[in-house]
Short mmCIF file of C-alpha atoms and ligand atoms in Angstrom, two decimals:
data_model
loop_
_atom_site.label_atom_id
_atom_site.label_comp_id
_atom_site.label_asym_id
_atom_site.label_seq_id
_atom_site.Cartn_x
_atom_site.Cartn_y
_atom_site.Cartn_z
CA MET A 1 -139.70 -86.13 57.58
CA SER A 2 -139.85 -83.19 55.82
CA LYS A 3 -143.52 -80.88 56.07
CA GLU A 4 -145.92 -81.97 53.55
CA ILE A 5 -146.10 -79.56 50.56
CA PRO A 6 -148.81 -77.34 49.87
CA TYR A 7 -149.50 -76.50 46.28
CA LYS A 8 -149.20 -73.03 46.68
CA ILE A 9 -146.16 -71.96 48.85
CA TYR A 10 -147.13 -68.07 49.96
CA LEU A 11 -144.60 -65.78 51.78
CA GLU A 12 -146.19 -63.14 54.28
CA GLU A 13 -146.07 -59.78 53.06
CA LYS A 14 -143.07 -58.96 55.23
CA GLU A 15 -141.20 -61.70 53.80
CA ILE A 16 -141.21 -59.59 50.44
CA PRO A 17 -137.54 -58.81 49.80
CA ARG A 18 -136.34 -55.22 51.05
CA TYR A 19 -133.01 -55.63 49.31
CA TRP A 20 -132.40 -56.46 45.65
CA TYR A 21 -129.48 -58.92 45.48
CA ASN A 22 -126.76 -57.55 43.25
CA VAL A 23 -125.17 -60.73 42.16
CA ARG A 24 -122.21 -58.91 40.12
CA ALA A 25 -120.61 -58.20 43.65
CA ASP A 26 -119.73 -61.73 43.77
CA MET A 27 -118.66 -62.52 40.64
CA GLN A 28 -115.19 -62.56 40.33
CA ASN A 29 -115.34 -62.47 36.46
CA LYS A 30 -117.22 -58.97 36.30
CA PRO A 31 -119.44 -58.63 33.31
CA ALA A 32 -117.69 -56.26 30.64
CA PRO A 33 -118.42 -52.52 31.17
CA LEU A 34 -120.92 -50.48 28.33
CA LEU A 35 -118.72 -48.65 26.26
CA ASN A 36 -119.33 -45.36 24.52
CA PRO A 37 -119.58 -46.14 20.73
CA ALA A 38 -118.05 -42.71 20.16
CA THR A 39 -114.82 -43.17 22.13
CA GLY A 40 -114.67 -46.75 22.87
CA LYS A 41 -114.14 -46.15 26.42
CA PRO A 42 -116.33 -47.11 29.37
CA MET A 43 -119.46 -45.10 29.68
CA THR A 44 -119.03 -42.62 32.66
CA LEU A 45 -121.82 -41.67 35.11
CA ASP A 46 -122.59 -38.39 33.82
CA GLU A 47 -122.64 -40.12 29.77
CA LEU A 48 -125.33 -42.83 31.20
CA SER A 49 -126.84 -39.87 33.21
CA GLY A 50 -127.95 -38.44 29.92
CA VAL A 51 -129.98 -41.24 28.66
CA PHE A 52 -131.14 -42.87 31.71
CA CYS A 53 -132.19 -41.50 35.35
CA ARG A 54 -128.95 -40.74 37.52
CA GLU A 55 -129.96 -43.50 40.07
CA LEU A 56 -130.53 -46.12 37.64
CA ALA A 57 -127.39 -45.23 35.83
CA MET A 58 -125.67 -45.62 39.21
CA GLN A 59 -127.03 -48.93 39.65
CA GLU A 60 -125.79 -50.18 36.10
CA LEU A 61 -122.15 -49.16 37.18
CA ASN A 62 -122.46 -50.48 40.51
CA VAL A 63 -120.51 -53.92 40.62
CA THR A 64 -119.35 -53.89 44.12
CA ASP A 65 -122.73 -53.74 46.65
CA THR A 66 -124.08 -56.88 47.15
CA TYR A 67 -127.58 -55.39 48.26
CA ILE A 68 -129.36 -52.47 47.19
CA GLU A 69 -132.23 -51.41 49.62
CA ILE A 70 -135.68 -51.19 47.97
CA PRO A 71 -137.13 -47.72 48.64
CA GLU A 72 -140.18 -47.62 50.70
CA GLU A 73 -142.13 -46.55 47.43
CA ILE A 74 -141.31 -49.40 45.58
CA SER A 75 -142.18 -51.98 48.86
CA SER A 76 -145.68 -50.36 48.91
CA PHE A 77 -146.40 -51.02 45.13
CA TYR A 78 -144.86 -54.61 45.42
CA LYS A 79 -147.11 -55.24 48.20
CA MET A 80 -150.21 -54.88 45.75
CA TYR A 81 -149.14 -57.97 44.01
CA ARG A 82 -146.59 -59.33 45.94
CA PRO A 83 -145.20 -62.24 46.80
CA SER A 84 -146.04 -64.08 43.97
CA PRO A 85 -146.73 -67.83 44.92
CA LEU A 86 -144.37 -70.58 44.32
CA VAL A 87 -146.59 -73.48 43.04
CA ARG A 88 -145.86 -77.40 43.32
CA ALA A 89 -147.08 -78.70 40.15
CA TYR A 90 -148.55 -81.57 41.36
CA CYS A 91 -151.05 -82.00 38.45
CA LEU A 92 -148.11 -82.05 35.95
CA GLU A 93 -146.30 -84.44 37.78
CA LYS A 94 -148.89 -86.94 37.83
CA ALA A 95 -150.00 -86.33 34.02
CA LEU A 96 -146.08 -86.86 33.48
CA ASP A 97 -146.12 -89.78 35.82
CA THR A 98 -142.51 -88.39 36.97
CA PRO A 99 -140.70 -89.02 40.60
CA ALA A 100 -139.35 -85.18 40.07
CA HIS A 101 -141.08 -82.04 41.87
CA ILE A 102 -141.80 -79.33 39.82
CA TYR A 103 -142.12 -75.82 40.73
CA TYR A 104 -143.01 -72.99 39.12
CA LYS A 105 -142.60 -69.18 40.49
CA PHE A 106 -145.42 -67.48 39.30
CA GLU A 107 -145.15 -63.91 37.93
CA GLY A 108 -148.29 -63.72 35.40
CA ASN A 109 -150.39 -62.48 38.64
CA ASN A 110 -150.82 -58.80 37.61
CA THR A 111 -152.14 -56.89 34.95
CA SER A 112 -149.12 -56.45 32.81
CA GLY A 113 -149.36 -60.58 32.85
CA SER A 114 -145.65 -60.62 33.46
CA HIS A 115 -142.62 -60.23 35.83
CA LYS A 116 -141.85 -56.81 33.86
CA LEU A 117 -143.67 -54.66 36.40
CA ASN A 118 -141.09 -55.45 39.01
CA SER A 119 -138.55 -53.17 37.24
CA ALA A 120 -140.97 -51.08 35.54
CA ILE A 121 -142.20 -49.87 39.14
CA ALA A 122 -138.45 -49.09 40.16
CA GLN A 123 -137.95 -47.29 36.88
CA ALA A 124 -140.55 -45.13 37.24
CA TYR A 125 -139.97 -44.22 40.79
CA TYR A 126 -136.58 -43.17 39.97
CA ALA A 127 -137.80 -40.75 37.40
CA LYS A 128 -140.50 -39.47 39.49
CA LYS A 129 -137.82 -38.87 42.45
CA GLN A 130 -135.44 -37.36 40.16
CA GLY A 131 -138.12 -34.84 39.07
CA LEU A 132 -138.68 -35.59 35.14
CA LYS A 133 -141.74 -35.33 33.38
CA GLY A 134 -141.93 -38.58 31.60
CA VAL A 135 -140.35 -41.50 30.20
CA THR A 136 -140.05 -43.37 26.77
CA THR A 137 -139.39 -47.01 25.69
CA GLU A 138 -140.08 -49.53 23.22
CA THR A 139 -142.23 -52.70 23.71
CA GLY A 140 -142.54 -55.73 21.30
CA ALA A 141 -145.29 -58.01 22.55
CA GLY A 142 -146.37 -55.33 24.67
CA GLN A 143 -145.66 -56.87 28.01
CA TRP A 144 -143.25 -53.89 28.90
CA GLY A 145 -145.43 -51.12 27.74
CA THR A 146 -148.10 -52.54 29.36
CA ALA A 147 -145.90 -52.55 32.97
CA LEU A 148 -144.30 -49.74 32.12
CA SER A 149 -147.58 -47.44 31.80
CA MET A 150 -149.04 -49.11 34.99
CA ALA A 151 -145.78 -47.92 36.83
CA CYS A 152 -146.08 -44.40 35.15
CA ALA A 153 -149.71 -44.03 36.06
CA TYR A 154 -149.24 -44.76 39.58
CA PHE A 155 -146.50 -42.03 40.10
CA GLY A 156 -148.17 -39.42 37.73
CA LEU A 157 -145.50 -39.64 34.94
CA ASP A 158 -146.15 -39.40 31.16
CA CYS A 159 -145.18 -42.53 29.35
CA LYS A 160 -144.33 -42.35 25.69
CA VAL A 161 -144.25 -46.19 23.92
CA PHE A 162 -142.80 -47.25 20.83
CA MET A 163 -144.62 -50.69 20.00
CA VAL A 164 -142.91 -52.62 17.00
CA LYS A 165 -145.61 -52.17 14.18
CA VAL A 166 -146.32 -55.69 13.57
CA SER A 167 -147.81 -56.10 17.35
CA TYR A 168 -149.29 -52.94 17.13
CA GLU A 169 -151.34 -53.98 14.28
CA GLN A 170 -151.61 -57.68 15.71
CA LYS A 171 -152.42 -56.92 19.38
CA PRO A 172 -154.55 -54.12 19.38
CA PHE A 173 -155.88 -54.96 22.83
CA ARG A 174 -152.57 -54.87 24.35
CA ARG A 175 -152.39 -51.37 23.19
CA GLU A 176 -155.60 -50.05 24.43
CA VAL A 177 -154.81 -51.30 27.50
CA MET A 178 -151.81 -48.88 27.81
CA ARG A 179 -153.57 -46.15 26.67
CA THR A 180 -156.14 -47.21 29.46
CA TYR A 181 -153.35 -46.40 31.93
CA GLY A 182 -152.53 -42.98 30.07
CA ALA A 183 -149.84 -43.84 27.78
CA SER A 184 -149.21 -42.85 23.95
CA VAL A 185 -148.33 -45.80 21.69
CA THR A 186 -146.92 -45.13 18.50
CA PRO A 187 -145.90 -47.88 16.04
CA SER A 188 -142.51 -48.06 15.17
CA PRO A 189 -140.73 -47.61 12.76
CA SER A 190 -142.70 -43.78 12.90
CA MET A 191 -141.90 -40.70 10.94
CA GLU A 192 -141.61 -38.90 14.42
CA THR A 193 -137.81 -39.60 14.73
CA GLU A 194 -135.17 -38.82 12.56
CA VAL A 195 -134.08 -42.49 12.80
CA GLY A 196 -137.79 -43.67 12.35
CA ARG A 197 -137.48 -41.96 9.07
CA LYS A 198 -134.13 -43.34 8.02
CA ILE A 199 -135.59 -47.17 8.64
CA ASN A 200 -138.77 -46.19 7.05
CA ALA A 201 -136.99 -44.77 3.68
CA GLU A 202 -134.32 -47.72 3.69
CA PHE A 203 -136.99 -50.56 4.30
CA PRO A 204 -140.22 -49.56 2.59
CA GLY A 205 -142.87 -51.23 4.33
CA THR A 206 -141.25 -52.61 7.27
CA THR A 207 -143.33 -53.67 10.13
CA GLY A 208 -140.25 -52.55 12.54
CA SER A 209 -138.29 -54.82 15.20
CA LEU A 210 -137.35 -54.54 18.96
CA GLY A 211 -133.65 -52.66 17.74
CA CYS A 212 -135.48 -50.20 15.70
CA ALA A 213 -137.80 -49.15 18.21
CA ILE A 214 -135.26 -48.85 20.69
CA SER A 215 -133.31 -46.32 18.83
CA GLU A 216 -136.55 -44.44 18.36
CA ALA A 217 -137.45 -43.99 22.25
CA VAL A 218 -133.62 -43.40 22.98
CA GLU A 219 -133.88 -40.42 20.08
CA ALA A 220 -137.34 -39.00 21.67
CA ALA A 221 -136.03 -39.03 25.17
CA VAL A 222 -132.49 -37.30 24.51
CA SER A 223 -134.46 -34.84 22.60
CA THR A 224 -137.28 -34.02 24.66
CA ASP A 225 -136.42 -31.93 27.88
CA GLY A 226 -137.34 -33.67 31.41
CA TYR A 227 -137.52 -37.19 29.53
CA ARG A 228 -135.40 -39.92 29.85
CA TYR A 229 -135.23 -43.59 28.31
CA VAL A 230 -136.11 -46.94 30.07
CA LEU A 231 -135.49 -50.56 28.94
CA GLY A 232 -137.68 -53.52 30.18
CA SER A 233 -134.48 -55.99 30.25
CA VAL A 234 -131.24 -56.52 29.00
CA LEU A 235 -129.66 -54.05 31.20
CA SER A 236 -128.23 -54.94 34.47
CA GLN A 237 -130.18 -52.67 36.77
CA VAL A 238 -133.28 -54.39 35.36
CA LEU A 239 -132.12 -57.87 36.21
CA LEU A 240 -131.18 -56.27 39.64
CA HIS A 241 -134.88 -55.51 40.17
CA GLN A 242 -135.84 -58.59 38.63
CA THR A 243 -134.20 -60.59 41.69
CA VAL A 244 -136.97 -60.19 43.76
CA ILE A 245 -138.33 -63.52 41.86
CA GLY A 246 -135.13 -65.33 42.90
CA LEU A 247 -135.00 -64.04 46.33
CA GLU A 248 -138.63 -65.00 47.14
CA THR A 249 -138.45 -68.33 45.16
CA LYS A 250 -135.21 -69.17 47.93
CA THR A 251 -137.31 -68.04 50.70
CA ALA A 252 -140.10 -69.99 49.99
CA LEU A 253 -137.63 -73.32 48.88
CA ASP A 254 -136.20 -72.63 52.46
CA LYS A 255 -139.26 -72.65 54.25
CA TYR A 256 -139.79 -76.26 53.25
CA GLY A 257 -136.40 -77.73 53.23
CA ILE A 258 -136.19 -78.05 49.70
CA LYS A 259 -132.96 -78.04 47.75
CA ALA A 260 -133.62 -77.04 44.22
CA ASP A 261 -131.56 -79.18 42.06
CA MET A 262 -132.60 -77.72 38.66
CA ILE A 263 -133.23 -74.17 37.67
CA ILE A 264 -134.76 -73.41 34.51
CA GLY A 265 -135.79 -69.98 33.06
CA CYS A 266 -136.47 -68.46 29.38
CA ALA A 267 -134.24 -66.06 28.10
CA GLY A 268 -134.95 -63.00 26.27
CA GLY A 269 -132.68 -60.50 27.27
CA GLY A 270 -132.17 -62.32 29.97
CA SER A 271 -133.56 -60.10 33.22
CA ASN A 272 -136.32 -62.73 34.47
CA LEU A 273 -133.95 -65.43 34.06
CA GLY A 274 -131.25 -63.62 35.55
CA GLY A 275 -133.69 -62.36 38.41
CA LEU A 276 -134.78 -66.09 39.36
CA ILE A 277 -131.04 -67.59 39.32
CA SER A 278 -129.16 -64.81 40.95
CA PRO A 279 -129.40 -65.60 44.44
CA PHE A 280 -128.63 -69.34 43.57
CA VAL A 281 -125.74 -68.38 41.51
CA GLY A 282 -124.57 -66.53 44.29
CA GLU A 283 -124.44 -69.36 46.05
CA MET A 284 -122.46 -71.31 43.84
CA LEU A 285 -119.96 -68.48 43.60
CA ARG A 286 -119.01 -68.53 47.17
CA GLY A 287 -118.84 -72.24 46.80
CA GLU A 288 -122.05 -73.12 49.51
CA ALA A 289 -124.13 -74.86 46.71
CA ASP A 290 -124.53 -76.50 43.14
CA TYR A 291 -127.28 -75.80 41.02
CA GLU A 292 -127.96 -76.95 37.49
CA ILE A 293 -129.16 -73.81 35.92
CA ILE A 294 -130.77 -73.87 32.22
CA ALA A 295 -131.64 -70.60 29.88
CA VAL A 296 -133.74 -71.41 27.21
CA GLU A 297 -133.89 -69.46 24.01
CA PRO A 298 -136.38 -69.89 21.04
CA ALA A 299 -134.57 -71.69 18.31
CA SER A 300 -135.31 -68.91 15.87
CA CYS A 301 -132.99 -66.37 17.95
CA PRO A 302 -130.11 -68.35 19.69
CA SER A 303 -128.10 -65.67 21.13
CA LEU A 304 -126.59 -68.10 23.76
CA THR A 305 -126.45 -70.99 21.80
CA ARG A 306 -125.39 -70.03 18.43
CA GLY A 307 -124.00 -66.26 19.04
CA LYS A 308 -120.93 -64.54 19.89
CA TYR A 309 -119.26 -62.95 22.98
CA ILE A 310 -118.56 -59.89 21.73
CA TYR A 311 -119.44 -55.88 21.63
CA ASP A 312 -122.11 -55.44 19.60
CA PHE A 313 -124.95 -52.45 19.14
CA CYS A 314 -128.07 -52.90 21.47
CA ASP A 315 -130.14 -51.50 19.01
CA THR A 316 -130.83 -51.50 15.15
CA GLY A 317 -129.78 -47.22 15.05
CA LYS A 318 -126.64 -48.10 17.03
CA VAL A 319 -127.56 -44.75 19.24
CA CYS A 320 -126.97 -46.77 22.46
CA PRO A 321 -123.64 -47.75 23.95
CA LEU A 322 -121.79 -50.71 22.81
CA ALA A 323 -122.38 -54.26 25.51
CA LYS A 324 -120.24 -57.24 25.54
CA MET A 325 -122.58 -59.94 25.34
CA TYR A 326 -123.93 -63.03 23.40
CA THR A 327 -125.03 -61.72 20.33
CA LEU A 328 -126.44 -62.45 16.90
CA GLY A 329 -125.42 -59.06 15.48
CA SER A 330 -127.73 -56.04 15.87
CA GLY A 331 -129.13 -56.19 12.64
CA PHE A 332 -130.42 -59.98 13.01
CA ILE A 333 -134.08 -59.90 12.10
CA PRO A 334 -135.42 -63.09 13.94
CA ALA A 335 -138.24 -64.99 11.90
CA PRO A 336 -141.82 -63.80 13.03
CA ASN A 337 -142.03 -66.28 16.05
CA HIS A 338 -144.85 -65.67 18.57
CA ALA A 339 -142.56 -65.19 21.63
CA GLY A 340 -142.24 -61.65 20.94
CA GLY A 341 -140.20 -61.00 24.32
CA LEU A 342 -137.46 -63.78 23.28
CA ARG A 343 -136.69 -61.88 20.13
CA TYR A 344 -133.92 -59.74 20.98
CA HIS A 345 -130.85 -60.25 19.46
CA GLY A 346 -128.35 -60.05 22.35
CA MET A 347 -128.31 -61.04 26.13
CA SER A 348 -127.84 -59.49 29.52
CA SER A 349 -123.99 -59.13 29.89
CA VAL A 350 -124.54 -60.64 33.29
CA VAL A 351 -125.89 -63.58 32.13
CA SER A 352 -123.64 -63.60 29.15
CA GLN A 353 -120.70 -63.90 31.50
CA LEU A 354 -122.31 -66.40 33.74
CA TYR A 355 -122.42 -68.46 30.68
CA ASP A 356 -119.35 -68.00 29.50
CA ASP A 357 -117.95 -69.20 32.79
CA GLY A 358 -119.81 -72.17 32.34
CA LEU A 359 -122.42 -71.59 35.32
CA ILE A 360 -125.20 -71.97 33.30
CA HIS A 361 -126.22 -73.80 30.64
CA ALA A 362 -128.36 -73.20 27.56
CA ARG A 363 -130.67 -74.74 25.35
CA THR A 364 -132.98 -73.64 22.29
CA ALA A 365 -136.61 -74.94 21.76
CA LYS A 366 -138.61 -74.93 18.79
CA GLN A 367 -141.71 -73.28 18.37
CA THR A 368 -144.16 -75.98 17.90
CA GLU A 369 -142.61 -78.03 20.83
CA VAL A 370 -143.18 -74.93 22.96
CA PHE A 371 -146.88 -74.75 22.20
CA GLU A 372 -147.24 -78.39 22.81
CA ALA A 373 -145.54 -77.83 26.29
CA ALA A 374 -147.86 -74.78 27.07
CA GLN A 375 -151.02 -76.80 25.98
CA GLN A 376 -149.94 -79.67 28.52
CA PHE A 377 -149.41 -77.15 30.87
CA ALA A 378 -152.96 -75.22 30.44
CA LYS A 379 -154.85 -78.33 30.32
CA THR A 380 -153.12 -79.73 33.92
CA GLU A 381 -152.10 -76.75 35.72
CA GLY A 382 -154.73 -74.31 34.47
CA ILE A 383 -152.91 -71.61 33.65
CA LEU A 384 -152.82 -70.48 30.15
CA PRO A 385 -148.86 -69.91 29.89
CA ALA A 386 -147.25 -67.15 27.79
CA PRO A 387 -145.38 -68.03 24.60
CA GLU A 388 -142.32 -67.11 26.21
CA SER A 389 -142.65 -68.79 29.63
CA SER A 390 -143.71 -72.12 27.85
CA HIS A 391 -140.07 -72.57 26.53
CA ALA A 392 -139.18 -72.91 30.28
CA ILE A 393 -142.44 -75.10 30.99
CA LYS A 394 -140.87 -77.41 27.65
CA VAL A 395 -137.69 -77.82 29.23
CA ALA A 396 -138.75 -78.65 32.67
CA ILE A 397 -141.15 -81.35 31.15
CA ASP A 398 -138.33 -82.71 29.24
CA GLU A 399 -136.59 -82.90 32.57
CA ALA A 400 -139.52 -84.61 34.46
CA ILE A 401 -139.60 -86.92 31.73
CA LYS A 402 -135.87 -88.15 32.28
CA CYS A 403 -136.10 -88.69 35.95
CA LYS A 404 -139.06 -90.80 35.27
CA GLU A 405 -136.42 -92.98 33.21
CA THR A 406 -133.71 -92.42 35.60
CA GLY A 407 -136.32 -92.86 38.81
CA GLU A 408 -134.69 -89.45 40.08
CA GLU A 409 -136.37 -87.88 42.61
CA LYS A 410 -135.21 -84.01 41.27
CA ASN A 411 -136.55 -80.74 42.42
CA ILE A 412 -136.97 -78.99 39.17
CA VAL A 413 -137.95 -75.26 39.78
CA PHE A 414 -138.94 -72.91 36.86
CA GLY A 415 -139.94 -69.09 36.05
CA LEU A 416 -143.31 -68.90 34.97
CA THR A 417 -142.87 -65.30 33.81
CA GLY A 418 -146.55 -64.63 32.37
CA THR A 419 -149.89 -65.51 30.98
CA GLY A 420 -150.61 -65.56 27.47
CA TYR A 421 -154.38 -64.02 26.99
CA PHE A 422 -152.85 -61.56 24.60
CA ASP A 423 -151.02 -64.57 22.37
CA MET A 424 -154.16 -66.00 21.33
CA TYR A 425 -153.36 -65.01 17.59
CA ALA A 426 -150.34 -67.50 18.12
CA TYR A 427 -152.47 -70.26 19.76
CA LYS A 428 -154.67 -69.76 16.86
CA GLN A 429 -152.09 -70.66 14.39
CA PHE A 430 -150.87 -73.60 16.66
CA ASN A 431 -154.33 -75.22 17.00
CA ASP A 432 -154.99 -74.84 13.36
CA GLY A 433 -151.64 -76.38 12.90
CA THR A 434 -150.53 -73.88 10.59
CA MET A 435 -147.39 -72.78 13.05
CA THR A 436 -144.01 -73.25 11.82
CA ASN A 437 -140.68 -73.60 12.87
CA TYR A 438 -138.13 -71.31 11.55
CA VAL A 439 -134.23 -72.08 12.45
CA PRO A 440 -131.76 -69.63 11.04
CA SER A 441 -128.82 -70.87 9.02
CA ASP A 442 -125.21 -70.49 9.71
CA GLU A 443 -124.52 -68.44 6.96
CA GLU A 444 -127.40 -66.03 7.92
CA ILE A 445 -126.30 -65.66 11.45
CA ALA A 446 -122.60 -65.29 10.09
CA ALA A 447 -123.74 -62.39 7.64
CA SER A 448 -125.55 -60.58 10.79
CA LEU A 449 -122.42 -60.99 12.90
CA LYS A 450 -120.34 -59.39 10.48
CA ASN A 451 -121.65 -55.79 11.01
CA CYS A 452 -120.66 -56.13 14.78
CA PRO A 453 -118.47 -53.31 15.72
CA LYS A 454 -114.65 -54.36 15.59
CA ILE A 455 -113.34 -54.14 19.34
C1 LIG B 1 -140.53 -59.71 28.47
C2 LIG B 1 -141.04 -61.23 28.64
C3 LIG B 1 -140.16 -62.36 28.68
C4 LIG B 1 -138.30 -62.21 28.28
O1 LIG B 1 -137.82 -61.90 29.69
P1 LIG B 1 -136.10 -61.54 29.54
O2 LIG B 1 -136.31 -61.14 30.91
O3 LIG B 1 -135.94 -60.19 28.95
O4 LIG B 1 -135.60 -62.53 29.30
C5 LIG B 1 -140.43 -63.55 29.49
N1 LIG B 1 -141.66 -64.02 29.29
C6 LIG B 1 -142.23 -63.01 29.50
C7 LIG B 1 -144.22 -63.18 29.71
C8 LIG B 1 -142.27 -61.57 29.19
O5 LIG B 1 -142.96 -60.86 29.07
#
């Protein structure tokens, strides 16, 4: 008989991973390289180093080293809030009356309220090590900006955040958290950058988008001495840092001899999902085990399920390198869905390639059904989930209900990426019954994809 499984499987401090796992090393079909938009050739280390910190640029290009050591300074910071618990959702299982065993890896146990701190601290560390003065970035919903502000405060770096205007106005408390950690926060599009002024002139009164804020942050970084740009998802380096989630999950499961049947994660830019699944995908790639892996995206921003696998711009201003990914087109402006962290038009090139190779599956969920799942989870498990995370909850619940019908005792593991305390405006709409479900038409997506570069 297996050991009785506790509500929370905690690991010891010494079980925090000491290496990140680079799944690209085990992939037969490597993700396509980033291209220089000017030359159409793969970005070189020197070119990438103009935008990103050098060591991070090296990680971005590294498709051969299976393990990359986590520096001591980052490990020390991880110890403040890791290992994060893997929770057996006994109460949810009971409410669903399912024979399935549901587990979630909870990443909301830090002030940023999400997994994003795992990469923010790594990126701030490498910036500091390189002797930089500061970093710039964009933030949509605000979790990434908050995480980066915390990380920069820890290492004494300047942090300049371009925050999508609509969030800046709707989420004043997020903004104040960032400012408390010492960051400067500018609503985007702003008049501080050339690209911001251009977008403001072209679309007067626009409330901004993530792609546009990225363009501003990149411009601010490359035009200010001693600054580099950092990004909270999408890039392979970010996915690499997020593998602490999957590595800890695997250690915790192994401790109790639990074999996951199904692994579910929400997918915005793909870094949390990629980080959660990497060690498991690694086993699949090496032929050691099999898992059913499901990426969940909003029906309003369906890059994997309805996008195309092509080279595209990563930002509206078209200043970033080109990435081959599942994309809806860089000009795609998703409807004002409340899962701000899932509103990006593209998808991590690693996740895109794994999906294209059939190693992972994808599903969409509509906004109101996501909030229904969020509410059910909050009522049973106590945690008020982020709208983004609730996409994974929704599919985990669906699958657990299927198990009830088939009588299967599946082990379902999902990533609970964060808490939703700053999303109460969204919860209010849900509670008031005024929340809508926008799904883009085929024509809308086709029109947006027309503007992708021809490569
Ligand atoms: C940013 C964010 C996401 C999206 O993560 P990706 O790694 O970009 O897919 C999901 N959940 C929460 C709580 C977030 O803050």
